[in-house]
Every structure is written in C-alpha cells, then in structure tokens.
PDB file of C-alpha atoms in Angstrom:
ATOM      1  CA  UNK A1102     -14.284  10.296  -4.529  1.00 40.00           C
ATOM      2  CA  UNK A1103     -13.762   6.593  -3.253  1.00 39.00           C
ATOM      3  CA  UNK A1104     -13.805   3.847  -6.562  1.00 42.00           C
ATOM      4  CA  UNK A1105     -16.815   1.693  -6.954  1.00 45.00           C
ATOM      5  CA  UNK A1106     -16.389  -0.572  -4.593  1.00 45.00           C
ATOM      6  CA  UNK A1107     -15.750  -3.783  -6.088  1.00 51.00           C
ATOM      7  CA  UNK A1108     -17.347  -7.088  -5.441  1.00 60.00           C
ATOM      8  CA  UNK A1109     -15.012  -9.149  -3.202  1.00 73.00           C
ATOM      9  CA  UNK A1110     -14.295 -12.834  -4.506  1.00 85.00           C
ATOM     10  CA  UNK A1111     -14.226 -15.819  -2.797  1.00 90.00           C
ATOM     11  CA  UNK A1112     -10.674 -15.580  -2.019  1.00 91.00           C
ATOM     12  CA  UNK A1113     -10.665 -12.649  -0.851  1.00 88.00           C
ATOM     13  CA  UNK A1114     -13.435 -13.451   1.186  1.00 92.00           C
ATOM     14  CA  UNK A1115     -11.447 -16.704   2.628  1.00 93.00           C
ATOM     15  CA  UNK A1116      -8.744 -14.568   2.770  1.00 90.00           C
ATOM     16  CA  UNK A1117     -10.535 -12.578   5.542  1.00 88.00           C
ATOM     17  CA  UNK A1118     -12.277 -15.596   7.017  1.00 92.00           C
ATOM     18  CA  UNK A1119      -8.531 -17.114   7.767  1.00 93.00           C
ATOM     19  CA  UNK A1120      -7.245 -13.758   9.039  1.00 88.00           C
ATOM     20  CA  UNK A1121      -9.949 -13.714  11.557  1.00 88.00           C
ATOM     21  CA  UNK A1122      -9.294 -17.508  12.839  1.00 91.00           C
ATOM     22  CA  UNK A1123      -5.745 -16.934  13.089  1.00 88.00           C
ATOM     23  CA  UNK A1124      -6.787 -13.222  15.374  1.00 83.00           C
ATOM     24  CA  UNK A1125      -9.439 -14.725  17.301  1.00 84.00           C
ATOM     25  CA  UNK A1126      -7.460 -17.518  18.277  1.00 87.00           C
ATOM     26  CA  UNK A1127      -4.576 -15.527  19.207  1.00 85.00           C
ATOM     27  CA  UNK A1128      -2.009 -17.587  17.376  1.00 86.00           C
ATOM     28  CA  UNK A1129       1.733 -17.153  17.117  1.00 86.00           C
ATOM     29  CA  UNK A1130       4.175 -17.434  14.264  1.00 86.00           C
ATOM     30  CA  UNK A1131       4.765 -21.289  14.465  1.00 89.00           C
ATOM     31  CA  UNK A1132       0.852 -21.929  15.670  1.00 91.00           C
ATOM     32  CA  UNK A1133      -0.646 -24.575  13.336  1.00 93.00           C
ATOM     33  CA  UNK A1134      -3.736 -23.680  11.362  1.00 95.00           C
ATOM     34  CA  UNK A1135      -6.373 -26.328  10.341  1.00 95.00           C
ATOM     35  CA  UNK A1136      -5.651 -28.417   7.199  1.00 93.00           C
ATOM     36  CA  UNK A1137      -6.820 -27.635   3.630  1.00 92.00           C
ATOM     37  CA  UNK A1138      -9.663 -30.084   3.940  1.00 92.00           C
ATOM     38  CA  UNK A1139     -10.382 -28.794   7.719  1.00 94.00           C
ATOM     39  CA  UNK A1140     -10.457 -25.338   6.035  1.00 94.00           C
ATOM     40  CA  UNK A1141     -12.809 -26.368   3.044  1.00 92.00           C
ATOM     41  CA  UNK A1142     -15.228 -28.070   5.140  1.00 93.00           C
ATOM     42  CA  UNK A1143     -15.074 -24.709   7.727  1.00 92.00           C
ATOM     43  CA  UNK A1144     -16.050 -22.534   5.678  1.00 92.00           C
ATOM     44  CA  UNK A1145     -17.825 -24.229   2.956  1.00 92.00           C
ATOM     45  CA  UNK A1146     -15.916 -23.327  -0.119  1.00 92.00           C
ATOM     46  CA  UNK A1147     -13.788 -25.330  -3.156  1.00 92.00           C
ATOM     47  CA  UNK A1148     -10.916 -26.859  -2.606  1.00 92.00           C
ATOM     48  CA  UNK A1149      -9.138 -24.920  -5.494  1.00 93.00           C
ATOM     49  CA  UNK A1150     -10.793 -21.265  -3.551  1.00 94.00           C
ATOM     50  CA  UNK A1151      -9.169 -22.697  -0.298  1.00 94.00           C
ATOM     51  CA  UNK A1152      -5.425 -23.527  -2.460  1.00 93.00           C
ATOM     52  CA  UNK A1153      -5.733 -19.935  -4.225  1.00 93.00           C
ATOM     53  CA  UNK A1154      -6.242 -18.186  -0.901  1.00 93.00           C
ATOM     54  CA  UNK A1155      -3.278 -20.224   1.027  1.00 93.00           C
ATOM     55  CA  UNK A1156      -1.026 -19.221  -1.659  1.00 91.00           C
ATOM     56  CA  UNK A1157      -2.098 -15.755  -1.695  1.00 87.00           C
ATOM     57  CA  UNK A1158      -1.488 -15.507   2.626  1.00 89.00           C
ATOM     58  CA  UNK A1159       1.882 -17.176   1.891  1.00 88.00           C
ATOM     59  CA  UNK A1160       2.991 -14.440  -0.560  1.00 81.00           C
ATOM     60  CA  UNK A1161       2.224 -12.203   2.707  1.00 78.00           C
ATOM     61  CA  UNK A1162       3.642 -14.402   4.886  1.00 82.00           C
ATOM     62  CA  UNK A1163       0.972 -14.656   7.024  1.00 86.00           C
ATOM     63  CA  UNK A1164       0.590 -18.870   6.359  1.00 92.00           C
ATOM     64  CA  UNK A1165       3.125 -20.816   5.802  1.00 91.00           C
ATOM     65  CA  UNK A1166       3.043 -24.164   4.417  1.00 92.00           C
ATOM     66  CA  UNK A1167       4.945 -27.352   4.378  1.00 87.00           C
ATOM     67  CA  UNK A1168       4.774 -30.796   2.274  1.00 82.00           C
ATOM     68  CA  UNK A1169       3.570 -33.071   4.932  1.00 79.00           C
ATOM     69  CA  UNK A1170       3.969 -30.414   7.361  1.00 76.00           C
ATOM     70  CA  UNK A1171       0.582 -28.471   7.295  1.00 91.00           C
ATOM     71  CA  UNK A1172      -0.480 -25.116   7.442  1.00 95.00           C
ATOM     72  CA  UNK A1173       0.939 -22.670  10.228  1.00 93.00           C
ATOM     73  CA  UNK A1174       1.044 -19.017  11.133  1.00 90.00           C
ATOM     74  CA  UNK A1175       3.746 -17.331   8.766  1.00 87.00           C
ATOM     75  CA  UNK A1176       6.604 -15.047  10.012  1.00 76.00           C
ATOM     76  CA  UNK A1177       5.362 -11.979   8.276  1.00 62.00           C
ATOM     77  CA  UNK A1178       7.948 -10.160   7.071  1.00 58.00           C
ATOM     78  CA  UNK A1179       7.535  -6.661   4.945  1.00 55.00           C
ATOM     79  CA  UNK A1180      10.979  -7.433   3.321  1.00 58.00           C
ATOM     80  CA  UNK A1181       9.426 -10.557   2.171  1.00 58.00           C
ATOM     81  CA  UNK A1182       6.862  -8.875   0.387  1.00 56.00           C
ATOM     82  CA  UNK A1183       8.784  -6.475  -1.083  1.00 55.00           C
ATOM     83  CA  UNK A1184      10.908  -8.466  -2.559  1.00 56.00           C
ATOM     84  CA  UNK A1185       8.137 -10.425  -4.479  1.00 54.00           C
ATOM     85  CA  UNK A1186       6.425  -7.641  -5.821  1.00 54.00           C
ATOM     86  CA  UNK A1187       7.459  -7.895  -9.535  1.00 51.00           C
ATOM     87  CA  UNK A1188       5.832 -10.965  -9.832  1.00 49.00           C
ATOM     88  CA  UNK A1189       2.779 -10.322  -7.618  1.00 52.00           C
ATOM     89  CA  UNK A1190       2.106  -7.281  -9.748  1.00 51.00           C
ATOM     90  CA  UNK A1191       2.105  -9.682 -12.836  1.00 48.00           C
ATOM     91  CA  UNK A1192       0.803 -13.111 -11.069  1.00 48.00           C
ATOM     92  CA  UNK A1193      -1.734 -11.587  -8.136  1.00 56.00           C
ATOM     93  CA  UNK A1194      -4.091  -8.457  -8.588  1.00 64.00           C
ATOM     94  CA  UNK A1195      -5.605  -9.319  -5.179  1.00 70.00           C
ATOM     95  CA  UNK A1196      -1.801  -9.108  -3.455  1.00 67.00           C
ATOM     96  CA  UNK A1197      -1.308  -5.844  -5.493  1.00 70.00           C
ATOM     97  CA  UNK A1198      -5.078  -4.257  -4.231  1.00 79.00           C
ATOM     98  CA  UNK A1199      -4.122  -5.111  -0.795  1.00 76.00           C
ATOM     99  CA  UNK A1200      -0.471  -3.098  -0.839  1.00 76.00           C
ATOM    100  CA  UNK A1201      -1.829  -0.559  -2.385  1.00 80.00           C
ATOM    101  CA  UNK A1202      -4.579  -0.111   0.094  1.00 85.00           C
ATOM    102  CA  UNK A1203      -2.441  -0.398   2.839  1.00 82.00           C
ATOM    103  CA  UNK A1204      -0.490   2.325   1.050  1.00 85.00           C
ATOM    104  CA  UNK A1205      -3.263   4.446   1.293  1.00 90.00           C
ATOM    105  CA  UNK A1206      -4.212   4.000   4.325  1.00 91.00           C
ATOM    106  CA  UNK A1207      -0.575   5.293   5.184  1.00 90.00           C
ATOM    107  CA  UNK A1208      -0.437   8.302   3.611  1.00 94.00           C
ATOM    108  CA  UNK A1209      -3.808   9.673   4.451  1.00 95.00           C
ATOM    109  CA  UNK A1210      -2.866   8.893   8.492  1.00 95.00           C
ATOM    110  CA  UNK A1211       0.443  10.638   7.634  1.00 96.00           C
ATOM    111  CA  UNK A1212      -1.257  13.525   6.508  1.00 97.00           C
ATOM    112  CA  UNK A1213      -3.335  13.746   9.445  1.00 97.00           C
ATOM    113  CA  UNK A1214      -0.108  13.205  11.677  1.00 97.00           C
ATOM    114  CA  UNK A1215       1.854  15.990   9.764  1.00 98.00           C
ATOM    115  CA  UNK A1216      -0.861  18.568  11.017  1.00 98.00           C
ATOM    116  CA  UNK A1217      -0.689  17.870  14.004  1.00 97.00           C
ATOM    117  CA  UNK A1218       3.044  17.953  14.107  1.00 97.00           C
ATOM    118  CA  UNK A1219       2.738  20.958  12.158  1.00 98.00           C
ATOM    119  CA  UNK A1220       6.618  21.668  11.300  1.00 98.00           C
ATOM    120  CA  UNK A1221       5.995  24.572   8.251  1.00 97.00           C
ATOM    121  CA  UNK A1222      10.035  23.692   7.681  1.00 97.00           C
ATOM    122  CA  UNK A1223       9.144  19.828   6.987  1.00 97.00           C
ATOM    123  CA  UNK A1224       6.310  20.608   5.090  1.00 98.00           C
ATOM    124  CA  UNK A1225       7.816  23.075   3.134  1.00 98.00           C
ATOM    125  CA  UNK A1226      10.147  19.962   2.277  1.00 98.00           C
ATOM    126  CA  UNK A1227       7.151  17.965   0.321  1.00 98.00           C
ATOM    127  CA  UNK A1228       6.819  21.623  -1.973  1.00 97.00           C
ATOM    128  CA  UNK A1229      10.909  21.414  -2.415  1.00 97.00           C
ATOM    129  CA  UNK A1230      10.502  18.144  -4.110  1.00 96.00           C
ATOM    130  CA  UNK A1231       7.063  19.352  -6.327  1.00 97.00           C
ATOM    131  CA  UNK A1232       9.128  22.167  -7.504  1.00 97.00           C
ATOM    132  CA  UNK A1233      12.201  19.866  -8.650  1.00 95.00           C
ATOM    133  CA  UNK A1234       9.568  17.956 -10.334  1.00 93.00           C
ATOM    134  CA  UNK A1235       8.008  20.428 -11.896  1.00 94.00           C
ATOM    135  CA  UNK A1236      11.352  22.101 -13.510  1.00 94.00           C
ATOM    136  CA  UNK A1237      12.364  18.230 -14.572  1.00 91.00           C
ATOM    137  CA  UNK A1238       8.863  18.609 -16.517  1.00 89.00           C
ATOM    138  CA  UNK A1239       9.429  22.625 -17.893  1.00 90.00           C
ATOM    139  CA  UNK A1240      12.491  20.795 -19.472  1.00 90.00           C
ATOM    140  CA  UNK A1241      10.936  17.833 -20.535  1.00 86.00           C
ATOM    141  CA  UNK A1242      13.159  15.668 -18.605  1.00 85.00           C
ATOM    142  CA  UNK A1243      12.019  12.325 -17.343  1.00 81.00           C
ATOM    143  CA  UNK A1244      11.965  12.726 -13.698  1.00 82.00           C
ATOM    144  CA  UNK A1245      14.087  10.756 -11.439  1.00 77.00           C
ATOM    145  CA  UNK A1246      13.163  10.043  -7.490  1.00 84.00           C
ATOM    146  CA  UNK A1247      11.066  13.821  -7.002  1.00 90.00           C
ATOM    147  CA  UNK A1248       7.668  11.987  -6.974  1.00 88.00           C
ATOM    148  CA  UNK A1249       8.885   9.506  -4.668  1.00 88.00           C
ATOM    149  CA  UNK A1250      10.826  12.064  -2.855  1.00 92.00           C
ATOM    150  CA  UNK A1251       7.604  13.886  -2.321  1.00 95.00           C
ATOM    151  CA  UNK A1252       5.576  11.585  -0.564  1.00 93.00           C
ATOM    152  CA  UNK A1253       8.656  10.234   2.184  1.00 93.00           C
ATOM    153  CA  UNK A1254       9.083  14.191   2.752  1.00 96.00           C
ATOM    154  CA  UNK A1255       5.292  13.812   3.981  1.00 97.00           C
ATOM    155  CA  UNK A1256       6.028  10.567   6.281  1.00 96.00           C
ATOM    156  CA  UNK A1257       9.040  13.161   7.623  1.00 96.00           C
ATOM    157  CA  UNK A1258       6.792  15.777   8.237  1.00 97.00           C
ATOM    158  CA  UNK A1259       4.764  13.541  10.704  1.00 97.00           C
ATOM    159  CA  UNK A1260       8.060  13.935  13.475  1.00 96.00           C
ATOM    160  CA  UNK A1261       6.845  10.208  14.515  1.00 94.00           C
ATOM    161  CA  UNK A1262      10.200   8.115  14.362  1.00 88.00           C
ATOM    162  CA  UNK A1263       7.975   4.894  13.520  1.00 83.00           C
ATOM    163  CA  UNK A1264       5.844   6.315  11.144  1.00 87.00           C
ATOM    164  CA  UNK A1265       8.835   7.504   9.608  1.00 88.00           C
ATOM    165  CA  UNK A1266       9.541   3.587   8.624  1.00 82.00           C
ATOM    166  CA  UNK A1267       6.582   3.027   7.235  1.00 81.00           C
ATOM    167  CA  UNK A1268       8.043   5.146   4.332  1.00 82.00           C
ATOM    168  CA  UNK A1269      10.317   2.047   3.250  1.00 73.00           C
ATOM    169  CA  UNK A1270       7.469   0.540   2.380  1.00 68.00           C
ATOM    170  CA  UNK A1271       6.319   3.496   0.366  1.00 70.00           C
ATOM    171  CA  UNK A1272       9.652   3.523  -1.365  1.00 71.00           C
ATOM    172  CA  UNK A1273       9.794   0.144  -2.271  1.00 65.00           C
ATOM    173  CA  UNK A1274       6.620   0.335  -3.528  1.00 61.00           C
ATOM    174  CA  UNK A1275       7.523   2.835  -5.837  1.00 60.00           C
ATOM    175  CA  UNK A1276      10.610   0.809  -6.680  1.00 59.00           C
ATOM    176  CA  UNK A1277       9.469  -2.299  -7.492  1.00 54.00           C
ATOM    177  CA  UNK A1278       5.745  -2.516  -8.021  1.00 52.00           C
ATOM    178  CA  UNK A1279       6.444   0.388 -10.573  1.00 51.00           C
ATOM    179  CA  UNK A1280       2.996   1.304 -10.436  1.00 48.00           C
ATOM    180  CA  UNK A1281       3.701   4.857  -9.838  1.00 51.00           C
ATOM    181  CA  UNK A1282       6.032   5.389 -13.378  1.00 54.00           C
ATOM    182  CA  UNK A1283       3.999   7.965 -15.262  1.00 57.00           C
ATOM    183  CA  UNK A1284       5.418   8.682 -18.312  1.00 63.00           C
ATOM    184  CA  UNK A1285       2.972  11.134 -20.192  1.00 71.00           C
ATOM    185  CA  UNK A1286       4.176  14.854 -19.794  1.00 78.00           C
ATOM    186  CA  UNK A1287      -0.060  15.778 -18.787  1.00 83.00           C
ATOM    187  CA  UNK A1288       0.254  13.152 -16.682  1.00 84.00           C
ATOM    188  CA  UNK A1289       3.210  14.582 -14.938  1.00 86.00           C
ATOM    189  CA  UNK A1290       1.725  17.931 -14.845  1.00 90.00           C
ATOM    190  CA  UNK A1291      -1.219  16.598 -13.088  1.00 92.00           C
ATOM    191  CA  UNK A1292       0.790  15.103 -10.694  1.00 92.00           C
ATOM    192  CA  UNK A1293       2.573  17.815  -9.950  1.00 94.00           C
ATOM    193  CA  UNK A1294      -0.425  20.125  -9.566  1.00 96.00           C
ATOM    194  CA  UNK A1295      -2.191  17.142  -7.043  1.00 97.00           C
ATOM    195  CA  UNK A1296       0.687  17.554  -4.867  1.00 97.00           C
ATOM    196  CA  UNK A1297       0.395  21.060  -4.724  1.00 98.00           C
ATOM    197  CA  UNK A1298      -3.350  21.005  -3.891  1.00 98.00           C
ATOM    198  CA  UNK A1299      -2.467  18.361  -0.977  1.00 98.00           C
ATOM    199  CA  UNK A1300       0.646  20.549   0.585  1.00 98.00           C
ATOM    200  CA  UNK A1301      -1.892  23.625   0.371  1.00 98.00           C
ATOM    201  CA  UNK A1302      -4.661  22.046   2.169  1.00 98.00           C
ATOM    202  CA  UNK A1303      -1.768  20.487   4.764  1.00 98.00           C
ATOM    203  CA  UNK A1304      -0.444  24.236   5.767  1.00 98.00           C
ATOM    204  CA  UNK A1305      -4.313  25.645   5.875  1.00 98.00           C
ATOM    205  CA  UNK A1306      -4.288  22.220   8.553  1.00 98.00           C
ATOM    206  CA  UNK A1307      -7.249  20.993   6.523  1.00 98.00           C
ATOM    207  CA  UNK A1308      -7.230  16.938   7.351  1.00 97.00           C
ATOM    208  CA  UNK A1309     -10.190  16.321   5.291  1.00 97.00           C
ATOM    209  CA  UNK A1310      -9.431  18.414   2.262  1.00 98.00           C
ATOM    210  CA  UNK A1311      -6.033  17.170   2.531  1.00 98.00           C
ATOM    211  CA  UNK A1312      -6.636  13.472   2.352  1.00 97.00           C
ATOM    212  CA  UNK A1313      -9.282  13.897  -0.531  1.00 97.00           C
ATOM    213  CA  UNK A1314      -6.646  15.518  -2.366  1.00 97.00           C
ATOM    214  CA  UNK A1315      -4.463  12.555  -1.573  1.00 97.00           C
ATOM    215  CA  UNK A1316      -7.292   9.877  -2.645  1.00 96.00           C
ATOM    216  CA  UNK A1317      -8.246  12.057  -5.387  1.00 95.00           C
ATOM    217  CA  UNK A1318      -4.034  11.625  -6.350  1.00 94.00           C
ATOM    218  CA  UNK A1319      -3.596   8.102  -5.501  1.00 91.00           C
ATOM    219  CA  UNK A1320      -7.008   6.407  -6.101  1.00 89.00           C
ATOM    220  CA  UNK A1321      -6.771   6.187  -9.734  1.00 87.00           C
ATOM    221  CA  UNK A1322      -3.635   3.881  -9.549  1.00 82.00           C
ATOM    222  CA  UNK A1323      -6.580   1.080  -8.626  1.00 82.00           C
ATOM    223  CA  UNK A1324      -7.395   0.966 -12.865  1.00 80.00           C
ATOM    224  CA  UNK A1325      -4.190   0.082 -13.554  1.00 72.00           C
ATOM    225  CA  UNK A1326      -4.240  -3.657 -11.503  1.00 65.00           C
TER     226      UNK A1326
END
C-alpha cells in the first residue's frame, strides 16, 4: 500500500508552480525566469518560501542563479545531482523525497518493461543476485553490491538500451544517498524474501502484483527522510 500521502508545503508547492512557468513557457537552458520579487508577488507567497524553493531547483539544476544576474533556466544535469547527494540527504528532505520518487517511478516502469521483454535468461539474472545475497546472510556476512546488483539486473532485463541508463541513477543512489544500507540481519532477510516475491510475480508476467511487491519493498525507505 501507497504511504499517507503527506501534506505538500509551500515550497514544494512553489516548487511546482515554477516548474510549470518554466514548461508552459517553453523555456530553454539560458531563458531568464522572473525575479525573486516578480516571483513573490506571482504567486503570492514569502519572500523566504520563494529563496527556499530557488535553492531547492538549483540543487536540481533546474534554476540557476547569479549575483546581479537573475534567475534563469538551469542546465540540468543528473551528474550534478548525484554528486550532491550527501549533503541533500542531510540539508534537504524535500530534494531526497523527490529522488526517491523518481526512483520509484523507475523501477515499477522497469518492471512493466521487463515483461514485456520477457527474457527468462535476464530475469533469471535479478534471482542470481537474491541468491548471492541470501548466502552473504546464511553466513552472516555483511553484503557487498548483491542488493544493488539486484535491482540494475531488473533495468537489464527491460532489453531497452536507454532504460538501461537510467540504472546509473539507481546506482548512485545506492552509493551515495546510502539510504538503501540495511544493516539488521531480519532486515536483510526481508529483503531478500521481497525480491523473491517481485522476480516471482515478474516470470508469472504479473505487472500489478509485481510492482506492489516493488512498492511494498521500496516504499518504506520514505520513514527514513
């Protein structure tokens, strides 16, 4: 089952409201946005909301802003991201939610792309990795990249060369937001089991079974931002 869905905040809400003006308006990387007091007056919020939310689409690089230059459309750049993640995940919940949305969002469309590719030899690659994980955990070893391993064997299992990159950001999710590091041996035995329950329901081609498993596996990660 989906989390209660939590209120959104102002920021997020301006968040939104600036993602929409820069759509709408079709604007390029370079395009310039309105100015902070522009944006205030728009859409009727504080000037500290408007600041929070700036800084927040700059981490993303979706805005980027310059002393005495203004506010234009950001060069996004997943790399970019990445790369701040260890201090997002301590400095901005509302960054962190958003990834790991997105990462969701990812993995339940690969899941649904997997069954429709339907390779039994790639999928049977996502169970390789469970069982390395699970004999790390018979031995009470700490595992090592099998988790990780697990879910990029499901973005290969797709067969969509572009998909297939949207496991970087997967991986450097795992690597740097380190959000996924379970340490607790039931923990790691649930883990384990959740993967087998979504490879099951991926070979019996079940894409709604199959991503409930997956949001029933990733969903809790929300209670730790």
């Amino acid at each position: 089952m989906l989390p209660p869905t939590k209120k959104k905040s102002l920021v997020d809400i301006v968040n939104d409201r600036i993602k929409t003006y820069i759509a709408d308006h079709q604007l390029k990387p370079g395009d310039k946005l309105p100015s902070a007091k522009e944006l205030n007056d728009m859409l009727s919020v504080s000037r500290s909301v408007v600041r929070e939310s700036l800084i927040s689409l700059q981490s993303l690089g979706i805005v980027q802003i310059k002393p005495g230059g203004g506010i234009s459309v950001g060069e996004m750049s997943l790399g970019t991201v990445m790369d701040q993640i260890p201090f997002l995940w301590k400095s901005n919940s509302t960054v962190m939610k958003e990834l790991l949305d997105s990462r969701i969002i990812l993995e339940l469309g690969a899941i649904e792309l997997a069954i429709a590719h339907y390779d039994v030899a790639l999928i049977e690659r996502m169970n390789d990795w469970n069982r390395q994980l699970e004999w790390k955990i018979s031995l009470n070893e700490q595992p090592g990249e099998e988790d990780v391993r697990f879910h990029l064997a499901l973005f290969q299992a797709t067969g969509n060369k572009l998909y297939i990159r949207f496991g970087d950001l997967v991986r450097d999710y795992f690597d740097k937001g380190q959000l996924d590091k379970i340490n607790l041996p039931d923990a790691l035995r649930s883990a384990c089991k959740e993967h087998d329950e979504i490879v099951y329901w991926i070979k019996e081609r079940d894409v709604e079974k199959a991503k409930a498993c997956m949001r029933n596996h990733l969903e809790p990660l929300y209670r730790l931002l």
